[in-house]
C-alpha cells in the first residue's frame, strides 16, 4: 500500500511539505527512463499556478525554483526516483499568527486538530493549497511523456465563475487571459465582478473543465480501477473541489437513453456524452472532465467560530488570499488528469502489452464540442 | 498494489465473475474478527438491489443465494478472508446472442474488445451491473460493523429521475416505495412517467443521494487518501455513474465564501455545505454525497452502431432491461459509502489509535437538511 | 494496498479458505488476456503437491477438482479476474477435535488465538498448508504464461532431507521419484530413513531448491521491489519455511570478493554465486533460490503444552500428517517463483516497455551447476 | 500500489537519491503523530553506519547532516509526511570515472544498463549502498516509537566474518568495538585477518543477526503478509544480502520435529527455534533473524569483465571501498526489522484494535539464547 500522500499505482507521486515549513517537494517513482527533463521545464506551469500572477490571485510571491535532486542523469530520467524540491522563501507566519488558536470555518483546522491531536497552523500547514505546486510539477513530467510518446495533449480552462458560464468555448484564447476563460467577450464583465468581490472581502466558487485529446482506446481498468473512478479521485483530492463530472456529468440524470448514448458510425462517434470513457475504459474519443471548486473561506467577511479553548470567536482572515481560488487550479486539474493517464498507460501495457491491435477502430470525432 | 478488481486499502473487497458465467463472488480481506454474520443477513439488501422487484426494473430473476465459503466460524468473522459466492441461475445467454458481434452504443463492448482483444458478450460479461451484487454483499458486512461498533448509519435514496427532483426529503418514506423516492406525493406522477418510458422502449437517468450519520470527527487521510476523494472513486466506479458531488457539490461554483463556509458555534455547525468533510477529514457532521447515473443504453429505440466486421448496423436491445437503472443503485451507493467508511475507520486507528480525544468538539447539527 | 492474503502487485493472487471449511479458492487479478487454460491443466501440479501420493505424505485424500468460476471465455483468459474453487471433500474434523482446546507446539494455534480472539481449530483453519493448493493452482497459470510468452522454465527439487544432501543434481530424475530427489542413487537409503521416522512418529526438516531458466536480463525493481526481495518474501510466506537463500546464499558469508564475484566474458558469466540477480535485477543467468522447511510439529511424540484454560497438557497429534512436509513443497516453491517472475515481467514492461534492447548481452552460461 | 522505492504498507518509507547526485533523502508517510524527533536524534545510528569510522570501512567521509523538511512541528511529528534530506558533500566522481564504461563483476552496472537503457555510473548511482543511509534514518524514528509506545528494543550484531563465528554472544560488548562483534576475545584475531584482507585488496562476506525483545504476541498477518515474510523481504532488499534466516533458519532442514518444536509451559516457551514467529504471527518470544552478506566486488584484485562496447576488459576498482561491507550493515538490519515491526503494529491495531486480551499468555523466556 502506498501512503495517503502518494498518488498513482505505477507512476507514483509522493508529495511532502507544509505551507510555511522549510520546503515542499515530491518523489516520483516509476517514471519511464530516457525522458529529457530540466529545471526550466517546470517554469511555465508553475507560473500558471503561481500566486501573485494577477490582481485576482493571492499576493504571496514564491520564487518556486525547482531543484532536481535525483533520478535524472545527463538530462534524462534514469528510471529511479525523481525527487523535486522547492524551498519556501516567502513564508510569513505572522500573517496567520492571530488565527492559530481558532478554527477557521470551511478549513481543515478543526479536523486536523481532532484527527492528529496536533496541527501546524502556519498557513494551513499540510492542508494548504501550496501542496498543489508539486502536483503541477509532477504533472509537467507526465504531460511531457504523454505528448512525446503518445501524442496525448491535456488542456484545462475555467468553465464557471460564480454566476458566469462561458457562452462559447474557444480553447485558443484560454492562455491569453489571466482567468483561463474560454470566452473573450465576457472577460471585462467578469473582471469587474471579481474586482467587486475583492473589494467586498468575499470570494466565489468556480468550475473547471479539462480534456485530453488523442487518448488511445483501451486505457482504464475495470472495476475499481476505472479510468473515470481514478479521475474522480484525482480531481476530488484537489483542495476545495466538491464535485467531479465526466462528460455530460450531472446532466445525464435528466437525459433519455436515446439521447445520451453515443452512437458509432464510420465517421466516428456521433456524440460524446460519455466523456470518452465506456465501462471505465477510454473509447478513443476526447476525455472530458469537470470539477466544481468551492470559494475560499479565507475572507475578510467576519464569521462565527470557536477557538481551541472552546470559546466563540469572530474570524476575519487578514492574510493574503484569492477571491477565486479556482483560477489557479487550471494547471492543477491538467496535472491530475495527466497523472491518471500516464499511470493507466503503464498499467495497460503491463497487462495488455502483447494484445494485437483490433479492428474496427471508430475514428475520432473532432467536431464534437466538449459538453 | 491491489488489482483493479479490489476496493479498499485495509478492508479489501475483491470481486469476480461475469454476468452469465457460472458464478459471481467476492473475497473480503481485512475484516475485523468477532462480527456475527450469517447468509440470511444479506437478504434485505440483495432484495433491495434485485432485478425483478417491480415493473420498473429488469425482469431477470436471480435467487441470489449467498454462500459463505470462508472466514466465518461458529457464526463470527475470524479475521481471515471472507469469501462469498452466488451461483448464476438465470443466465439466458440467448437473449444477447444477436448482439454478440455488435458494439452497443453506450456500452463497454467496444472498449473491452480493443483493450483485451477478447470479450465475453454474454450479458455484458464483466462489465455487467451484476457485479454490483457483490458490492452490496460486502456493504452489508461493512454497514453492520459500522453500526455495531460506532453507531454509524448509512442511508441512500433517489434524488432525481429524469425531469423530477423531490420537493421534500422525507427519509422515513424511502423504503416504503419501490423507487426509493423521498417525496411520497410525487410518486403517482413519476410512476406514470416511468410506465410511459417503458412502453416507448426508452430509459432515463437518475440522481442518488447517500448520507452517513454519526460519523466521528477525524476519518480520512490527506492528501490523496482524502475521505471525499475515496468516496468519489467509490461512487464513480459504479456502473453508469457520471458525476459525484460532496455536500453542496456543483452548486459551490456559484456560491460566495461568506455563503458557503459552515460556521462553528456551541450549538454545532450552522450549515453543511461541506457535506461533513473538511480538508479530506470528517468533521463530525453528516456525510453527504450524490451521484448522477446515466440512462441505460440497452433500449428498444433503434440506434446506429458498427459490428466487429466494421459494418454499420442498427442496434435494438431486446433483452431484459431497466427503464431507470438508477432505481436499483440505492443499496449500491450505500454499500460503497460504507466500504469507504470502514476502510477509513481502520486506517485512522492504525495511524492515530493512540491520539487522545481533543476538545472542543462541535456538537452535531441534526436539524440541518441535507443539501 | 492489497490485503494480507494477496500476493503480487500486478499479477495479484488472493487466496481464501480454511482447511476444513466448505471450500478453498483464489482470485487472480491482472492476468494477461488470451492465455488458453482449462480445468485439467491444473491436474499435474495439484497431484505433485497432493497428500496421499505416497507412503511418505499425509494420507488425507482430496479430489482437488478445480472449478473455473470466471475470467475464462471459450477457453481463454479474458483479462478479468480468474476465480478458482476447490470444494473440501475430506474434511474429517473429528480427527482434530481433541486438540481444539490446546495449543500445539510449533503451530499457529497460540498466535491466531491471541491475535484474533477467535480461531477455527479444524485442521489448523486458515494456517493449514491446505492454502498452498491455491498457490500451486495460480502457479500453473503463471508458469504456462512464462513458458509460452518468454520461454521461461521453472523447476524445483529437494536438496536436503534431515541429514541427507544430494551428491549430484540430476534434474532429469527429479520427477521420477516421489521424493523429488535429484540423486537417484541415494533414494533407497533416504526412503528407509523416512520409513523409520514415520514408525517413530517423528518428522524431519528439508531443503528445497528452485531455478528458473531463460529469464531475460532486466527483471526486478530496485530498491524494495528487488527480484530477490520478492522471492524471499514469496518463499518465506510458505508454511514452515525458515530460511531463504539466493544463489550461493549463506555460503557468501565465508567467501572472498575475488571468489564470489561472477566475472563476465564473451562466453558468458564464469560463475553464478549471485543466483542470477545483481542489484535486485535479473542478469540473464539462471535464477537460483533455496528454502529450508522445518519439520512438522504434528507428530506422535508427546510434547508439553498448555490448553486454553491455561493448564499444562501433553500433546500427541494423532491426525493424518507428513513425516517430511517438505516433500510436498516442490510445486509450491515453483509456483511462488513463477508468481514473482510473471509479476516482474508485467512490472518491467509497464515502466520499461519502450526501452530498446541494449548491447552487449552476455550469453547465458548453461554449464554452470546450480550452487 | 507503492512504487519500488517504498517500503511498508502503513508506515511507508520512500527513499530517493544517487550516490553522487546532489542529495539523498526519504519521505516517511503514515508516522503516528506526537512523537518527539529532532535532527540530532539521527546522529548515533548514522555514525554507526557511516563510512570512515575505522580502518575497516571505506574512507569516504560524509557529514551526513540530516535536515527535517516537513512533518515535524514544534519538535513533534504531526502525522503528515516526514521528509529527511542529506546533501552529498564528498562525491568525488572522478574516482569512478575509469570504470564508467565497464561492467564491474558482482555489481548492478550490467543489469541497470539493460533494464533502463541508461545508468548513472557515478559511485554506483542508485544501486549504491549510500541509499541505506535513509533506511537507517527512517529506522531511528521507528525504533524510537517502538521503544516509547511498546517497550520494544531492537539490536543487531555481527555473527560471522569470513571464517569466523562468535564462540559466545555477549550483547553487552557489541557496541564497544568497531566490528559490532559479540565475542570480545576473538577481536584481535579478526582485526588482524581484516588487515590482511585490506592489504591484499580483497574483501570478505559476513553474517548479521538482529533481534527484537518485548514484542507482543499477535503481530503479523497471514498469509502473504506474514511477519517473517516481511522480514525476509526487508533484509533481502539490503544491498549484498543473499540469505535470510528466521530463528534456527537453515538448521531446521536437519532437525526432527521433536527437536525443533518449541514447547509451551507455565515458565514460558522451552526453546525458540521459531525465532518468535508462528504461522507468520509473533508469539511473544524474542524475534530472531539473520542475514548473510556477500563480499563487495569493488576490490583491487583484477577481474575479467566486458565494457559497454562489448570488449573484454580487466577490472580493478581503485575507489574507496570496504574490506567487509557487512560491518556497516548492523544499523541497517536493525532499521529494517524496526520498520517491519512498526508497520505491523499499525496493521494489527487497524484490524484487531478492538480484540480484547486473551488468556493464557505464555511468559517470555529470557534465558533462551538466540540461535
XYZ file of C-alpha atoms in Angstrom, chain A residues 1-7 9-10 13-15 103-108 110-118 126-127 131 134-135 160-163 193 197 200 202-207 217-226 228-230 232-234 236-266 269-270 273-275 277-284 291-297 299 301-313 315 336 344 347-348 351-352 355-363, chain B residues 1-7 9-10 13-15 103-108 110-118 126-127 131 134-135 160-163 193 197 200 202-207 217-226 228-230 232-234 236-266 269-270 273-275 277-284 291-297 299 301-313 315 336 344 347-348 351-352 355-363:
284
model
C 0.000 0.000 0.000
C 1.097 3.470 -0.654
C 0.607 6.107 1.969
C -2.084 8.740 1.806
C 0.339 11.241 0.337
C 1.077 9.129 -2.726
C -0.882 9.302 -5.957
C -0.182 2.926 -8.792
C 2.754 2.710 -11.202
C 3.912 10.704 -6.886
C 4.532 11.272 -3.180
C 4.376 14.862 -2.012
C -10.797 27.088 13.799
C -11.490 28.870 10.533
C -14.887 27.904 9.097
C -14.505 25.874 5.940
C -10.892 24.984 6.694
C -9.213 21.815 7.838
C -10.759 21.707 13.132
C -10.472 18.280 11.545
C -6.655 18.089 11.628
C -6.762 19.079 15.265
C -9.111 16.274 16.184
C -7.529 13.661 13.959
C -3.915 14.158 14.920
C -4.082 15.921 18.288
C -1.572 18.405 16.896
C -0.149 20.488 5.219
C -3.727 21.301 4.228
C 0.923 21.289 -1.811
C 4.165 19.644 -6.508
C 1.173 18.143 -8.300
C -17.665 28.748 -14.417
C -17.025 31.638 -12.015
C -19.834 32.451 -9.643
C -22.800 33.345 -11.840
C -17.226 41.238 -10.956
C -15.694 40.699 -4.862
C -16.001 43.350 -0.513
C -15.526 37.973 -0.186
C -14.744 35.078 -2.537
C -16.572 32.950 -5.046
C -16.595 29.377 -6.357
C -15.663 28.148 -9.803
C -15.972 25.325 -12.255
C -8.769 3.348 -26.999
C -8.150 0.879 -24.180
C -6.865 2.843 -21.186
C -8.518 2.098 -17.862
C -9.075 -0.961 -15.736
C -12.437 -2.249 -14.649
C -13.871 -2.494 -11.952
C -12.425 -0.306 -9.230
C -9.550 0.929 -11.343
C -11.813 2.507 -13.926
C -13.206 7.657 -14.598
C -13.027 6.418 -10.998
C -9.371 7.374 -10.911
C -12.791 11.313 -9.893
C -10.391 10.577 -7.045
C -7.683 12.672 -8.675
C -11.702 15.393 -5.798
C -8.371 15.215 -3.982
C -7.624 18.790 -5.049
C -8.216 21.287 -2.284
C -11.741 22.743 -2.307
C -13.141 20.530 -5.074
C -16.676 19.364 -4.222
C -17.863 17.810 -7.464
C -16.434 15.838 -10.347
C -18.229 15.179 -13.599
C -17.274 13.028 -16.559
C -18.605 14.022 -19.988
C -22.181 15.163 -19.687
C -21.883 14.713 -15.933
C -24.796 15.781 -13.801
C -26.918 16.356 -16.868
C -27.235 12.626 -17.537
C -29.751 12.396 -14.714
C -32.206 14.219 -16.939
C -31.460 12.555 -20.263
C -33.171 9.667 -22.006
C -31.178 6.675 -23.130
C -31.910 7.506 -26.739
C -30.428 10.958 -26.190
C -27.464 10.059 -24.068
C -25.935 7.062 -25.824
C -23.115 7.920 -28.165
C -23.820 6.133 -31.440
C -20.999 4.686 -33.520
C -20.549 5.233 -37.247
C -17.896 5.068 -39.885
C -18.915 8.520 -32.552
C -21.852 10.819 -33.159
C -21.858 12.353 -23.546
C -19.668 9.643 -22.068
C -16.662 11.940 -21.969
C -14.962 6.584 -21.305
C -17.132 3.463 -21.589
C -17.120 0.819 -18.873
C -14.172 2.588 -17.280
C -12.052 2.301 -20.417
C -11.150 5.048 -22.880
C -13.028 4.857 -26.164
C -10.619 6.861 -28.281
C -14.667 19.957 -11.281
C -16.502 22.429 -9.079
C -14.380 24.321 -6.575
C -15.789 25.974 -3.508
C -14.975 29.580 -2.666
C -12.124 30.014 -0.239
C -13.140 30.539 3.357
C -12.131 36.012 3.605
C -16.163 38.990 5.925
C -16.434 38.191 9.634
C -17.686 34.740 10.545
C -18.591 32.823 13.685
C -16.326 30.137 15.010
C -14.782 28.583 18.087
C -11.238 28.638 19.361
C -9.251 25.801 20.843
C -10.404 26.814 24.301
C -13.959 26.242 23.185
C -14.872 29.922 23.175
C -16.983 31.557 20.495
C -14.911 33.901 18.362
C -12.993 35.137 12.458
C -4.082 15.414 -12.146
C -3.035 3.974 -16.981
C -0.938 -0.219 -16.306
C -2.336 -1.012 -19.711
C -1.353 -6.347 -18.582
C -2.150 -5.950 -22.276
C -2.596 -7.678 -27.252
C -2.590 -7.096 -31.012
C -4.486 -4.100 -32.395
C -8.137 -4.933 -33.043
C -10.493 -3.797 -35.755
C -12.653 -1.895 -36.358
C -11.491 1.337 -34.813
C -14.033 4.084 -34.817
C -12.321 7.286 -35.967
C -0.738 -2.957 -5.089
C -4.134 -4.399 -5.290
C -5.582 -5.355 -8.616
C -8.203 -3.329 -10.403
C -10.954 -5.543 -9.049
C -10.152 -4.774 -5.430
C -11.649 -1.928 -3.458
C -6.833 -0.401 1.404
C -7.408 -2.255 4.665
C -13.055 -6.291 -1.283
C -12.133 -8.213 -4.424
C -15.000 -9.157 -6.704
C -20.955 -2.849 -30.284
C -23.883 -1.442 -28.361
C -23.719 2.353 -28.103
C -23.020 3.462 -24.562
C -21.746 0.053 -23.513
C -18.304 -1.279 -22.765
C -16.246 -1.626 -27.881
C -13.675 -0.705 -25.240
C -13.293 -4.211 -23.769
C -12.814 -5.535 -27.277
C -9.982 -3.146 -28.018
C -8.352 -3.372 -24.617
C -8.262 -7.120 -24.212
C -8.630 -8.423 -27.755
C -11.315 -10.760 -26.434
C -17.632 -8.497 -16.561
C -18.951 -5.022 -17.366
C -21.021 -7.268 -10.382
C -21.142 -8.348 -4.542
C -20.589 -4.716 -3.634
C -33.673 12.694 -9.270
C -35.366 10.733 -12.052
C -35.348 12.390 -15.445
C -37.168 15.687 -15.008
C -43.801 8.747 -16.312
C -40.890 5.368 -20.781
C -41.696 3.697 -25.531
C -36.590 4.166 -23.779
C -34.787 4.795 -20.485
C -33.874 7.746 -18.302
C -31.085 8.884 -15.965
C -31.237 9.403 -12.235
C -29.594 11.066 -9.299
C -14.643 13.570 13.576
C -11.253 12.523 12.224
C -11.861 9.942 9.498
C -9.962 10.488 6.270
C -6.372 10.881 5.248
C -4.930 13.849 3.461
C -3.741 14.312 0.676
C -4.632 11.652 -1.861
C -6.417 9.466 0.650
C -8.993 12.122 1.454
C -14.079 12.669 -0.252
C -11.532 11.512 -2.850
C -12.204 7.937 -1.827
C -15.621 9.998 -5.356
C -13.728 6.976 -6.624
C -16.148 4.630 -4.883
C -17.754 6.839 -9.838
C -16.718 3.193 -10.045
C -20.387 2.176 -10.052
C -21.662 1.310 -13.495
C -23.175 4.296 -15.325
C -22.270 6.938 -12.747
C -21.045 10.129 -14.457
C -20.917 12.613 -11.596
C -20.129 12.652 -7.902
C -20.854 15.522 -5.581
C -19.975 16.049 -1.935
C -22.273 18.244 0.160
C -23.391 21.229 -1.880
C -21.472 19.767 -4.817
C -21.812 21.523 -8.130
C -23.627 24.398 -6.503
C -20.476 25.639 -4.789
C -19.301 27.047 -8.112
C -21.947 29.710 -7.777
C -21.652 30.453 -4.064
C -19.734 33.171 -2.247
C -17.295 32.293 0.506
C -19.499 34.019 3.035
C -22.408 31.825 1.976
C -20.620 28.535 1.577
C -18.460 28.281 4.693
C -20.010 26.318 7.508
C -19.660 28.403 10.639
C -18.977 26.776 14.009
C -20.896 27.509 17.181
C -21.635 25.993 20.533
C -22.042 23.802 12.674
C -24.547 26.285 11.287
C -22.264 22.755 2.510
C -19.069 20.757 3.011
C -21.017 17.513 3.314
C -15.739 16.751 5.216
C -13.077 19.433 5.677
C -9.603 19.010 4.237
C -10.467 15.431 3.402
C -11.311 14.573 7.018
C -14.741 14.058 8.551
C -15.922 16.923 10.714
C -18.451 15.044 12.789
C -24.201 10.567 -7.806
C -25.722 11.029 -11.241
C -26.401 7.869 -13.228
C -26.826 7.821 -16.963
C -29.799 6.103 -18.598
C -29.112 2.573 -19.725
C -28.255 2.206 -23.393
C -33.160 0.138 -25.095
C -35.211 2.507 -29.640
C -33.055 1.653 -32.664
C -29.597 3.167 -32.756
C -26.661 3.273 -35.153
C -23.561 1.261 -34.495
C -20.872 -0.925 -36.028
C -20.264 -4.621 -35.783
C -16.990 -6.425 -35.329
C -16.645 -6.738 -39.092
C -16.715 -2.969 -39.312
C -20.154 -2.805 -40.898
C -22.789 -0.262 -39.967
C -25.678 -1.910 -38.114
C -28.983 -1.900 -32.725
C -19.817 1.960 -1.445
C -11.092 4.795 6.985
C -6.844 3.407 8.641
C -7.495 6.008 11.283
C -2.099 5.742 12.497
C -3.933 7.643 15.214
C -4.276 10.060 19.903
C -6.272 11.200 22.928
C -9.649 12.840 22.369
C -9.313 16.580 21.811
C -11.510 19.457 22.838
C -13.616 21.301 21.872
C -15.940 19.095 19.912
C -18.613 20.923 17.999
C -21.915 19.124 18.558
